[in-house]
Amino acid sequence: MMTHNPEKASAFSLVMRLDNVGVITIDVPGEKMNTLKAEFAVQIREVIAQARANSHLAGLVLISGKPDSFIAGADISMIDRCKTAQEAEALAHEGQKVMAEIASLSVPVVAAIHGACLGGGLELALACNQRVCSLDDKTRLGLPEVQLGLLPGSGGTQRLPRLIGASRALDLILTGKTLRAKQAVKMGLVEDAVPQAILLETAVKMALNGRKPRKTLPLRERLLNAPAGRALLFAMATRQTEAKTKGNYPATRKILSVVKTGLLKGSIIGYAAEAKAFGELAMTPESQALRSIFFATTEMKKDRGADASPRELKAIGVLGGGLMGGGIAYVTATRGKLPVRIKDIKPEGINHAMKYSWDLLSKSVQRRHLRPAERQQQMALIGGGTDYQGFHHRDVIIEAVFEDLTLKQIMVAEVEANTSGQTIFASNTSSLPIADIAANASRPENVIGLHYFSPVDKMPLVEVIPHTTTSAETIATVVSLAKKQGKTPIVVADRAGFYVNRILAPYIIEAMRCLLEGEPIDSIDRALVKFGFPVGPIQLLDEVGIDVGTHIMPVLEQAWGERFNTPDAFAAVLNDDRKGRKNGRGFYLYNRKTFSRKKSVDESIYKLLKLDPKSHLSADSVAERCVMMMLNEAARTLDEGVIHSARDGDIGAVFGIGFPPFLGGPFRYMDRLGAADVVNTLERLMQSHGERFAPCEALKRRAASGERFYKTAEKSNSHADSGG
């Protein structure tokens, strides 16, 4: 079919069937997945006009020509190119117009959904009269725009509440969560879910059966849609959302406002409010920061980590059946689809690691995300023993034993003796230099660090740490393995603390200093949660393990000096057998008998530290002290070449320690503040609290020159406060 641009094939093609149902196939040329672009408006209109030219047209079916996706959303770079709120608003208006044209067609229109149907893709499906999706595990439906600091801008905030009820629609739009096929049917988002083999045939039948009257909403949704219920719903949703976001995500407030406007004042005013809010949000620094993370992770998917091709991966080994070893085996088998063999000195270690995977897979079975037979298939990929039998042809051996240099060197020697000359030895160490681990290796080019974060099945980051003689092929192969495991890898230098622990330590130490000044534990943690971290620094220390934190600190102090000096309180806490959540004793109380997620401070710790706690510091002051220590250290690591780029530093901090995503990471945040402002703040803190706050040379140089960490200035710096 010809389009307005004869050089470019259309993403939309029409085939008329003998039963007079037109099948419109969506297949964006040259792209792996379908995404909606501005120029498609003309193409959609052309293909609809072509269908309407058939006087016997009985109905239309929209289906994807891609093997694994319906439409994965709108092209984010199209939004990123907008220079003003008005431009972004115009984009939304155009999207709304196209959807309105589909919704107003006189014949039934059915969306046949297989694979990702997200954002603008779901908005297109909502504009159809009916929807049917495949039962395939790849099929996911949702409106994830909030995760980019935006809201659905092509009618989603107006159509979804009317289809499934305001309460369920708000839950989807405010969280950005995605639904599987059966969940979508249950919620009334799609009429049916069928095997992929009969998806088109089912959609055609639905089109031929004509328009169906809209299903009645469940009683709860009808009550919440009544005026009194609606007031209660929005009051509750506002309260819950503010408690969760701490006011840091302007998109959630706009979503609530726009959905409410549509329900109270009608869809015409609702659509106008949606487009205006979309335009305003696109210009906020929060959305720009969240989009920068999206672009960075997309770029990193193509980054091989080194100038070499990775080796093919067929089988993996894991040394150590503890929490880390079990987690590494789980992600290797279930996400990487690679057979993995675990070695531990005791059979109990193997059993522990196997149970770890079994328990996680069983949760998926309980939630009906997996069938019992699929659980068995995945468990069949994991095996183990107390010797090196079956290790000879493993491509990578990941070592996850205790943090003991001699032990790790013994592991290298044993692996070299029991595997092929090609086998890579990857150490999951959080503090030991990789060069030291490889010191006695006969094949040091095959030795590398691979630092996972706990719990391995949840934390997305992994640090890849080559030492000076690690080969480029080894780096590329390990980066490839990490991606197969569903991880985002960053390559970092073999320096004490690597990157994540190096910037995390001063942050936690400063929180401890605030505690020793008498500030209560929970008020310190609340201050950093309010700033945007998922948990506060003291709770984080409990989660990581006080023993682990205490083990790393002396290594960092020896390497980097006085600013890593840990208060004696660390030792006092550990000497009282407080390891944190793992042994139920830390800064907080952990009652194993109850399943309550609420936690309370263990007041006895104040007596141990000879403190009389009294809140005397403002939340802003606590957050400023802790965060400034982290920013200063991050700037140092970039200048020292610990990380390759500001991009890697931002992704490492956001994915590794939960640095607030709406700030984009430490480097985006410093660019937003300006290096001069960061230096001034550090100097002020230095006057009050001591030399540890002295701004590093990297920041002072940038403050003097006006240089940024990212060479291209973010658009709309003048809008830094809009919507925030």
XYZ file of C-alpha atoms in Angstrom:
724
model
C 0.000 0.000 0.000
C 1.302 3.504 -0.831
C 1.495 6.167 1.848
C 2.058 9.922 1.912
C 5.796 9.136 1.837
C 6.470 6.901 -1.197
C 10.024 6.136 0.030
C 8.754 4.633 3.272
C 6.648 1.473 3.476
C 3.579 1.851 5.662
C 3.434 0.184 9.064
C -0.229 -0.649 8.347
C -1.484 -2.976 5.620
C -5.028 -4.148 4.836
C -6.179 -7.540 3.569
C -9.891 -8.011 2.801
C -11.197 -11.501 3.561
C -13.976 -13.247 1.640
C -16.283 -12.794 4.651
C -15.800 -9.001 4.268
C -13.781 -8.605 7.440
C -10.763 -6.375 6.864
C -7.574 -7.452 8.655
C -5.221 -4.541 9.362
C -1.714 -5.794 10.133
C 0.603 -3.528 12.132
C 4.249 -4.133 11.227
C 6.717 -1.252 11.589
C 9.375 -1.767 8.884
C 12.906 -2.476 10.124
C 11.944 -2.603 13.828
C 11.984 -5.618 16.165
C 8.873 -4.345 17.994
C 5.980 -2.137 16.980
C 6.031 1.336 18.530
C 3.683 4.206 17.636
C 5.214 7.185 15.836
C 3.674 10.559 14.963
C 3.789 9.873 11.209
C 1.528 6.836 11.647
C -1.548 9.053 12.037
C -1.659 9.555 8.259
C -0.964 5.859 7.600
C -3.787 4.704 9.931
C -6.227 7.119 8.315
C -5.253 5.887 4.845
C -5.734 2.225 5.699
C -9.106 2.922 7.362
C -10.234 4.912 4.303
C -9.168 1.982 2.117
C -11.289 -0.407 4.237
C -14.314 1.913 4.235
C -14.197 2.048 0.453
C -15.556 -1.525 0.537
C -19.333 -1.092 0.700
C -19.740 -4.640 2.130
C -17.279 -4.119 4.979
C -18.519 -6.224 7.937
C -15.843 -5.389 10.468
C -12.140 -4.778 11.107
C -9.502 -6.713 13.031
C -6.229 -5.096 14.158
C -3.375 -7.585 14.566
C 0.421 -7.375 14.751
C 2.796 -8.697 12.121
C 5.563 -9.055 14.737
C 6.158 -12.460 16.333
C 6.260 -11.242 19.945
C 4.542 -7.877 20.290
C 1.262 -6.151 19.494
C 2.402 -2.549 20.129
C 4.970 -1.965 22.887
C 3.978 1.695 23.322
C 4.782 5.061 21.788
C 8.242 5.962 20.501
C 9.754 7.740 23.533
C 12.294 9.689 21.455
C 9.327 11.374 19.715
C 8.269 12.781 23.128
C 11.887 13.625 23.968
C 12.196 15.777 20.836
C 9.401 18.100 22.014
C 10.842 21.480 23.022
C 7.748 22.882 24.728
C 4.700 21.694 26.654
C 2.559 22.882 23.719
C 4.403 20.588 21.282
C 3.912 17.573 23.576
C 0.257 18.537 24.095
C -0.230 18.661 20.301
C 1.218 15.116 20.057
C -1.372 13.922 22.583
C -4.223 15.690 20.728
C -3.155 13.981 17.481
C -3.112 10.578 19.178
C -6.545 11.214 20.690
C -7.959 12.189 17.283
C -6.765 8.979 15.624
C -8.197 6.848 18.443
C -11.504 8.745 18.221
C -11.715 7.985 14.485
C -11.255 4.261 15.170
C -13.843 4.362 18.000
C -16.401 6.111 15.782
C -16.302 3.602 12.912
C -19.740 2.208 12.092
C -18.471 -1.392 11.860
C -17.182 -3.516 14.764
C -13.411 -3.169 15.325
C -11.598 -5.918 17.260
C -8.028 -5.814 18.576
C -6.317 -9.230 18.352
C -3.510 -8.939 20.890
C -0.425 -11.130 21.148
C 2.698 -10.061 23.041
C 3.314 -6.648 24.582
C 0.292 -4.338 24.390
C 1.481 -1.372 26.404
C 0.957 2.378 26.614
C -0.200 3.715 23.246
C -0.704 0.107 22.117
C -3.306 -0.491 24.819
C -4.874 2.905 24.096
C -5.319 1.778 20.474
C -6.912 -1.462 21.704
C -9.207 0.524 24.045
C -10.447 2.543 21.051
C -11.664 -0.733 19.485
C -15.113 -2.122 20.329
C -13.730 -5.406 21.607
C -10.404 -7.033 22.472
C -9.171 -10.612 22.475
C -5.673 -11.667 23.506
C -3.479 -14.743 23.281
C -2.842 -16.904 26.341
C 0.888 -16.776 25.602
C 3.206 -15.826 28.481
C 4.602 -12.977 26.325
C 1.200 -11.258 26.292
C 1.128 -8.326 28.698
C -1.324 -5.412 28.854
C -0.782 -2.157 30.727
C -0.319 1.598 30.767
C 3.242 2.060 32.120
C 3.589 5.781 31.254
C 3.791 6.750 34.952
C 7.193 4.992 35.054
C 8.434 7.643 32.620
C 6.885 10.471 34.627
C 4.003 10.761 32.125
C 0.352 9.762 31.837
C -1.459 7.995 28.968
C -1.985 10.770 26.414
C -4.108 9.130 23.700
C -7.345 8.704 25.632
C -6.254 6.045 28.137
C -7.154 8.086 31.231
C -10.708 8.486 29.884
C -11.513 5.157 28.196
C -10.074 2.775 30.805
C -12.144 4.000 33.811
C -15.330 3.758 31.727
C -14.454 0.218 30.623
C -13.317 -1.415 33.888
C -14.321 1.108 36.584
C -12.403 4.004 38.132
C -10.928 2.044 41.051
C -9.327 -0.680 38.923
C -8.282 1.828 36.233
C -6.510 4.042 38.786
C -4.682 1.008 40.174
C -3.340 0.222 36.688
C -2.511 3.791 35.611
C -0.955 4.920 38.926
C 1.325 1.890 39.262
C 2.066 1.136 35.602
C 1.645 -2.575 36.412
C 1.028 -5.022 33.568
C -1.580 -7.775 33.356
C -1.323 -11.291 31.960
C -4.053 -12.606 29.664
C -6.266 -14.260 32.308
C -5.955 -11.249 34.645
C -7.029 -8.970 31.752
C -10.132 -11.136 31.127
C -11.034 -11.168 34.816
C -10.730 -7.384 34.978
C -12.910 -6.908 31.890
C -10.087 -5.342 29.906
C -10.424 -8.004 27.186
C -13.448 -10.096 26.274
C -11.550 -13.362 25.805
C -8.123 -15.029 25.906
C -7.406 -17.897 23.513
C -4.427 -19.919 22.224
C -2.367 -17.882 19.760
C -3.122 -20.376 16.978
C -6.811 -19.330 16.924
C -6.362 -15.639 17.847
C -7.150 -14.220 14.392
C -10.013 -16.641 13.794
C -11.580 -15.700 17.170
C -11.202 -11.966 16.469
C -12.847 -12.364 13.036
C -15.805 -14.212 14.626
C -16.182 -11.416 17.176
C -16.214 -8.821 14.375
C -18.853 -10.790 12.436
C -21.032 -11.150 15.557
C -21.370 -7.372 15.680
C -20.998 -4.884 18.506
C -21.700 -6.269 21.944
C -23.311 -4.179 24.684
C -20.803 -3.171 27.339
C -20.653 -5.538 30.316
C -22.102 -4.293 33.602
C -19.387 -3.352 36.077
C -19.129 -5.362 39.334
C -21.157 -3.961 42.254
C -18.060 -2.570 44.050
C -17.052 -0.576 40.966
C -20.636 0.667 40.461
C -20.737 1.899 44.073
C -17.373 3.637 43.677
C -18.598 5.247 40.441
C -21.553 6.826 42.284
C -20.898 10.416 43.499
C -20.391 9.500 47.201
C -18.265 6.476 46.328
C -16.228 8.501 43.859
C -15.344 11.126 46.494
C -14.213 8.353 48.849
C -12.231 6.614 46.084
C -10.257 9.733 45.098
C -9.620 10.713 48.724
C -8.230 7.223 49.440
C -6.239 7.023 46.199
C -4.706 10.471 46.829
C -3.716 9.553 50.375
C -2.199 6.193 49.382
C -0.360 7.674 46.394
C 1.140 10.555 48.382
C 2.251 8.107 51.108
C 3.997 6.027 48.470
C 5.546 8.766 46.309
C 6.228 11.356 49.054
C 5.134 13.959 46.491
C 8.218 13.249 44.343
C 6.335 12.082 41.228
C 4.130 14.842 39.757
C 2.622 12.385 37.235
C 0.577 10.621 39.926
C -1.127 13.855 40.997
C -1.931 14.713 37.369
C -3.335 11.200 36.739
C -5.734 11.510 39.679
C -6.794 15.001 38.569
C -7.337 14.077 34.902
C -9.299 10.856 35.619
C -11.474 12.756 38.107
C -12.078 15.596 35.604
C -13.247 13.131 32.936
C -15.645 11.368 35.305
C -17.096 14.597 36.736
C -17.172 16.833 33.658
C -17.453 14.401 30.750
C -15.011 12.957 28.252
C -14.601 16.060 26.031
C -13.245 18.115 28.937
C -11.423 14.987 30.164
C -9.555 14.523 26.866
C -8.520 18.198 26.855
C -7.261 17.894 30.447
C -5.364 14.693 29.540
C -3.535 16.305 26.596
C -2.662 19.438 28.592
C -1.346 17.379 31.531
C 0.657 15.172 29.142
C 2.342 18.264 27.665
C 3.159 19.706 31.088
C 4.542 16.419 32.416
C 6.772 15.879 29.357
C 8.669 19.050 30.338
C 9.163 18.233 34.034
C 12.702 17.417 35.204
C 11.277 14.245 36.784
C 10.040 12.908 33.438
C 13.272 13.943 31.706
C 15.256 12.047 34.366
C 13.080 8.928 34.091
C 13.288 9.018 30.279
C 17.087 9.335 30.539
C 17.138 6.053 32.512
C 14.974 4.430 29.826
C 17.341 5.582 27.048
C 20.424 4.555 29.039
C 19.161 1.020 29.661
C 18.146 0.709 25.986
C 21.673 1.771 24.931
C 23.258 -0.602 27.420
C 21.431 -3.577 25.912
C 23.643 -3.078 22.831
C 26.851 -2.506 24.849
C 29.073 -5.610 24.852
C 31.332 -4.233 27.594
C 34.516 -4.765 25.549
C 35.732 -4.706 21.964
C 35.314 -8.453 21.427
C 32.629 -10.993 20.620
C 31.271 -13.026 23.523
C 31.726 -16.786 23.492
C 28.650 -18.970 23.124
C 27.263 -20.010 26.508
C 26.028 -23.573 26.967
C 26.479 -24.460 30.661
C 27.340 -22.622 33.895
C 28.769 -23.677 37.275
C 28.257 -22.056 40.689
C 30.540 -22.524 43.717
C 28.711 -22.158 47.022
C 25.111 -23.010 47.838
C 24.399 -20.085 50.158
C 21.914 -17.270 49.608
C 23.975 -15.675 46.808
C 24.893 -18.984 45.114
C 21.271 -20.147 45.217
C 20.064 -16.837 43.763
C 22.681 -16.889 40.982
C 21.732 -20.474 40.060
C 18.045 -19.478 39.990
C 18.437 -16.538 37.575
C 20.838 -18.549 35.372
C 18.342 -21.399 34.926
C 14.993 -19.597 34.938
C 15.899 -16.432 33.010
C 19.041 -17.464 31.174
C 17.590 -20.923 30.299
C 21.093 -22.331 30.876
C 21.878 -25.578 32.730
C 23.667 -24.796 35.980
C 25.532 -27.072 38.383
C 26.200 -26.039 41.990
C 29.161 -27.253 44.040
C 29.194 -26.972 47.811
C 31.322 -28.674 50.457
C 28.185 -30.106 52.120
C 25.097 -31.818 50.634
C 22.990 -29.454 52.837
C 24.392 -26.517 50.844
C 23.195 -28.055 47.575
C 19.783 -28.800 49.095
C 19.532 -25.225 50.392
C 20.305 -23.788 46.951
C 17.846 -26.149 45.213
C 15.125 -25.291 47.745
C 15.724 -21.577 47.068
C 14.796 -22.074 43.396
C 11.949 -24.483 44.195
C 10.364 -21.981 46.619
C 10.547 -19.088 44.139
C 9.128 -21.215 41.302
C 6.390 -22.530 43.599
C 5.303 -18.940 44.287
C 4.913 -18.500 40.515
C 2.844 -21.714 40.387
C 0.620 -20.462 43.233
C 0.076 -17.206 41.354
C -0.717 -19.237 38.225
C 2.157 -17.642 36.326
C 3.660 -21.117 35.820
C 2.237 -24.602 35.430
C 3.652 -27.352 37.705
C 5.134 -29.038 34.609
C 7.017 -25.814 33.735
C 8.363 -25.668 37.295
C 9.720 -29.199 36.823
C 11.326 -28.242 33.486
C 13.100 -25.280 35.069
C 14.212 -27.260 38.127
C 15.646 -29.899 35.763
C 18.211 -27.280 34.624
C 19.668 -27.071 38.174
C 21.847 -29.792 39.671
C 24.680 -30.077 42.134
C 27.188 -32.102 44.098
C 30.102 -31.914 46.523
C 32.795 -32.433 43.884
C 33.738 -31.092 40.454
C 32.011 -33.869 38.512
C 30.265 -32.324 35.505
C 32.303 -29.101 35.664
C 34.797 -29.825 32.882
C 32.770 -28.288 30.058
C 31.214 -25.387 31.951
C 31.749 -22.062 30.131
C 31.662 -19.834 33.234
C 32.109 -20.783 36.892
C 30.631 -18.179 39.242
C 32.219 -18.321 42.685
C 29.997 -17.262 45.596
C 31.911 -18.457 48.682
C 32.906 -16.495 51.825
C 34.815 -13.200 51.504
C 38.193 -14.767 52.220
C 41.090 -14.137 49.823
C 42.927 -17.404 50.495
C 39.729 -19.412 50.005
C 38.968 -17.636 46.719
C 42.533 -18.251 45.456
C 42.117 -21.968 46.295
C 38.847 -21.917 44.311
C 40.687 -20.462 41.267
C 43.317 -23.223 41.447
C 40.668 -25.965 41.810
C 38.602 -24.609 38.913
C 41.678 -24.406 36.667
C 42.508 -28.041 37.544
C 38.974 -29.340 36.896
C 37.820 -27.389 33.830
C 38.929 -26.624 30.289
C 41.448 -23.922 29.366
C 38.562 -21.774 28.106
C 36.535 -21.750 31.329
C 35.992 -18.301 32.882
C 36.266 -17.884 36.664
C 33.939 -15.095 37.852
C 34.136 -14.093 41.519
C 31.074 -12.652 43.247
C 33.118 -10.543 45.647
C 31.963 -7.284 47.184
C 35.326 -6.077 48.515
C 38.368 -8.156 47.498
C 40.542 -6.944 44.584
C 40.138 -9.193 41.528
C 43.880 -8.868 40.805
C 44.576 -10.463 44.209
C 42.089 -13.282 43.547
C 43.849 -13.890 40.182
C 47.375 -13.477 41.613
C 48.310 -17.198 41.477
C 46.130 -18.116 38.479
C 47.751 -19.933 35.570
C 45.140 -18.366 33.243
C 44.585 -14.883 34.760
C 43.017 -13.671 31.486
C 40.005 -15.897 32.350
C 39.517 -14.403 35.852
C 37.006 -11.585 36.396
C 34.749 -10.145 39.108
C 30.964 -10.462 38.855
C 29.377 -8.661 41.800
C 25.667 -9.427 42.317
C 23.402 -7.648 44.801
C 21.125 -9.360 47.296
C 18.512 -10.686 46.784
C 19.791 -11.804 43.377
C 16.331 -12.613 41.978
C 15.164 -9.008 42.613
C 18.171 -6.663 42.276
C 18.697 -5.750 38.598
C 22.340 -4.602 38.692
C 25.563 -6.564 38.400
C 29.090 -5.091 38.427
C 31.548 -6.676 35.980
C 35.109 -6.157 37.251
C 38.069 -7.018 35.004
C 41.605 -6.813 36.416
C 44.507 -5.553 34.270
C 45.071 -8.827 32.365
C 41.452 -9.985 31.973
C 40.858 -10.587 28.251
C 38.319 -8.575 26.253
C 36.619 -11.859 25.285
C 36.179 -12.754 28.974
C 34.592 -9.344 29.668
C 32.211 -9.621 26.686
C 31.227 -13.202 27.619
C 30.438 -12.312 31.231
C 28.453 -9.217 30.150
C 26.496 -11.478 27.777
C 25.817 -13.956 30.627
C 24.618 -11.173 32.950
C 22.151 -9.971 30.305
C 20.847 -13.520 29.817
C 20.241 -13.637 33.586
C 18.041 -10.551 33.215
C 20.625 -8.220 34.747
C 21.876 -4.780 33.757
C 25.688 -5.045 33.835
C 28.109 -2.145 34.258
C 31.850 -2.640 33.743
C 33.826 -1.065 36.611
C 37.522 -0.839 37.512
C 39.224 -3.140 39.984
C 39.544 -0.561 42.771
C 38.493 -0.948 46.424
C 34.692 -0.975 46.793
C 34.316 -1.015 43.000
C 31.564 1.558 42.292
C 28.337 0.834 44.169
C 29.796 0.041 47.597
C 32.274 2.895 47.200
C 29.490 5.512 46.899
C 27.164 3.721 49.344
C 29.625 3.549 52.261
C 30.022 7.325 52.913
C 26.220 7.692 52.704
C 25.648 5.010 55.370
C 28.534 6.241 57.553
C 27.042 9.756 57.546
C 23.656 8.324 58.605
C 25.451 6.619 61.504
C 27.073 9.926 62.465
C 23.595 11.536 62.563
C 22.503 8.680 64.863
C 25.492 9.207 67.155
C 24.509 12.887 67.405
C 21.265 11.636 68.967
C 18.946 11.697 65.936
C 16.457 8.782 66.202
C 16.953 5.856 63.800
C 13.469 6.065 62.283
C 13.661 9.831 61.682
C 16.967 9.362 59.779
C 15.438 6.646 57.616
C 12.243 8.669 57.064
C 14.309 11.650 55.865
C 15.959 9.602 53.107
C 12.718 7.873 52.111
C 11.142 11.321 51.821
C 14.101 12.314 49.619
C 13.215 9.387 47.329
C 15.162 6.270 48.378
C 13.092 3.058 48.696
C 14.428 2.436 52.230
C 16.499 4.526 54.609
C 20.249 3.964 55.093
C 20.010 2.326 58.528
C 17.271 -0.070 57.439
C 19.379 -0.800 54.346
C 22.308 -1.747 56.584
C 19.993 -4.155 58.434
C 18.862 -5.652 55.095
C 22.395 -6.016 53.657
C 23.755 -7.346 56.960
C 25.618 -5.298 59.556
C 28.402 -7.916 59.458
C 28.788 -7.498 55.677
C 28.885 -3.693 55.956
C 31.416 -3.812 58.789
C 33.623 -6.206 56.791
C 33.813 -3.871 53.773
C 34.433 -0.579 55.627
C 38.079 -1.221 56.761
C 39.012 -2.212 53.180
C 37.644 1.122 51.955
C 39.275 3.137 54.736
C 42.654 1.555 54.001
C 42.304 2.387 50.296
C 40.637 5.813 50.411
C 41.474 7.289 53.780
C 39.836 9.165 56.612
C 36.436 9.862 55.012
C 35.717 6.106 55.203
C 36.557 5.963 58.899
C 33.732 4.143 60.620
C 32.431 5.220 64.026
C 33.080 2.736 66.864
C 29.319 2.250 67.035
C 29.578 -0.189 64.100
C 31.777 -2.529 66.153
C 29.619 -2.109 69.272
C 26.491 -3.114 67.352
C 28.168 -6.130 65.748
C 29.738 -7.245 69.049
C 26.196 -7.401 70.448
C 25.483 -10.143 67.855
C 23.376 -7.825 65.730
C 23.657 -8.759 62.053
C 20.353 -7.259 60.924
C 17.375 -9.025 59.393
C 19.315 -12.257 58.772
C 19.566 -13.110 62.484
C 16.518 -11.091 63.571
C 18.645 -8.591 65.532
C 19.661 -5.226 64.169
C 18.666 -1.593 64.457
C 15.057 -2.715 64.002
C 13.013 -5.466 65.646
C 12.158 -8.476 63.495
C 9.362 -10.598 64.889
C 9.525 -13.877 63.027
C 6.210 -15.048 64.516
C 4.156 -12.349 62.830
C 3.920 -11.602 59.146
C 3.374 -7.893 59.667
C 5.502 -5.790 57.328
C 5.524 -2.974 59.886
C 8.794 -2.698 61.721
C 9.817 -0.807 64.800
C 13.165 0.404 66.101
C 14.859 -1.798 68.689
C 14.998 0.773 71.481
C 17.665 -1.246 73.346
C 20.211 -0.174 70.741
C 20.166 3.386 72.144
C 21.240 2.075 75.537
C 23.974 0.012 73.869
C 25.274 3.162 72.117
C 24.797 5.299 75.270
C 22.378 7.616 73.449
C 19.331 9.574 74.526
C 17.622 9.995 71.132
C 15.809 13.213 70.380
C 14.819 14.488 66.955
C 16.714 17.752 66.479
C 17.753 17.728 62.811
C 15.379 18.595 59.967
C 14.663 15.866 57.392
C 16.221 18.089 54.703
C 19.404 18.481 56.760
C 19.793 14.705 57.312
C 19.134 13.952 53.632
C 21.533 16.684 52.487
C 24.407 15.362 54.600
C 24.008 11.726 53.509
C 23.351 12.444 49.823
C 26.168 15.003 49.484
C 28.677 12.407 50.720
C 27.403 10.037 48.002
C 27.522 12.693 45.237
C 31.062 13.756 46.128
C 32.277 10.138 46.006
C 30.454 9.462 42.718
C 32.251 12.427 41.086
C 35.592 11.024 42.314
C 34.911 7.557 40.851
C 34.220 9.004 37.392
C 37.418 11.070 37.402
C 39.443 8.063 38.563
C 38.028 5.888 35.762
C 36.277 3.488 38.166
C 33.236 3.869 35.898
C 33.428 4.504 32.155
C 30.761 7.194 31.971
C 28.229 9.258 33.906
C 25.575 7.040 32.297
C 27.047 3.895 33.894
C 27.310 5.714 37.237
C 23.666 6.748 37.131
C 22.407 3.281 36.177
C 24.642 1.710 38.839
C 23.235 3.956 41.563
C 19.568 3.699 40.506
C 19.582 -0.082 39.931
C 22.129 -1.000 42.614
C 21.055 1.068 45.631
C 17.744 2.634 44.664
C 19.006 6.198 44.102
C 15.766 8.117 43.383
C 14.886 7.372 39.730
C 13.044 10.697 39.332
C 16.418 12.430 39.859
C 18.005 10.294 37.121
C 21.035 9.181 39.185
C 23.846 11.064 40.971
C 25.323 12.631 37.816
C 22.024 13.815 36.315
C 21.150 15.198 39.740
C 24.475 17.076 39.999
C 23.921 18.482 36.500
C 20.461 19.626 37.562
C 21.810 21.324 40.710
C 24.922 22.639 38.932
C 28.477 21.769 40.041
C 28.912 25.219 41.630
C 25.853 24.658 43.832
C 27.104 21.175 44.851
C 30.539 22.620 45.749
C 28.980 25.474 47.765
C 26.814 23.007 49.717
C 29.787 20.723 50.420
C 31.900 23.678 51.594
C 29.107 24.840 53.914
C 28.823 21.303 55.354
C 32.616 21.156 55.705
C 32.555 24.302 57.855
C 29.908 22.720 60.123
C 30.903 19.056 60.181
C 34.524 18.648 59.143
C 36.950 17.771 56.361
C 35.071 14.699 55.153
C 32.777 17.067 53.212
C 35.663 18.722 51.310
C 34.548 18.897 47.651
C 36.699 16.756 45.348
C 38.839 18.255 42.568
C 36.497 16.830 39.909
C 33.613 18.946 41.244
C 35.691 22.086 41.868
C 37.002 21.941 38.301
C 33.485 21.650 36.900
C 32.225 24.420 39.177
C 34.920 26.755 37.821
C 34.386 25.884 34.146
C 30.612 25.349 34.164
C 31.197 21.924 32.599
C 28.462 19.305 33.024
C 28.744 15.536 33.432
C 26.460 15.099 30.428
C 27.725 17.150 27.525
C 24.266 17.821 26.079
C 22.301 20.109 28.363
C 18.923 18.738 29.305
C 16.086 20.509 27.599
C 13.868 22.902 29.469
C 16.143 23.633 32.403
C 13.948 26.711 32.665
C 11.130 24.310 33.561
C 13.050 22.844 36.505
C 10.218 23.664 38.876
C 7.207 23.004 36.657
C 4.937 20.302 38.007
C 7.438 19.450 40.730
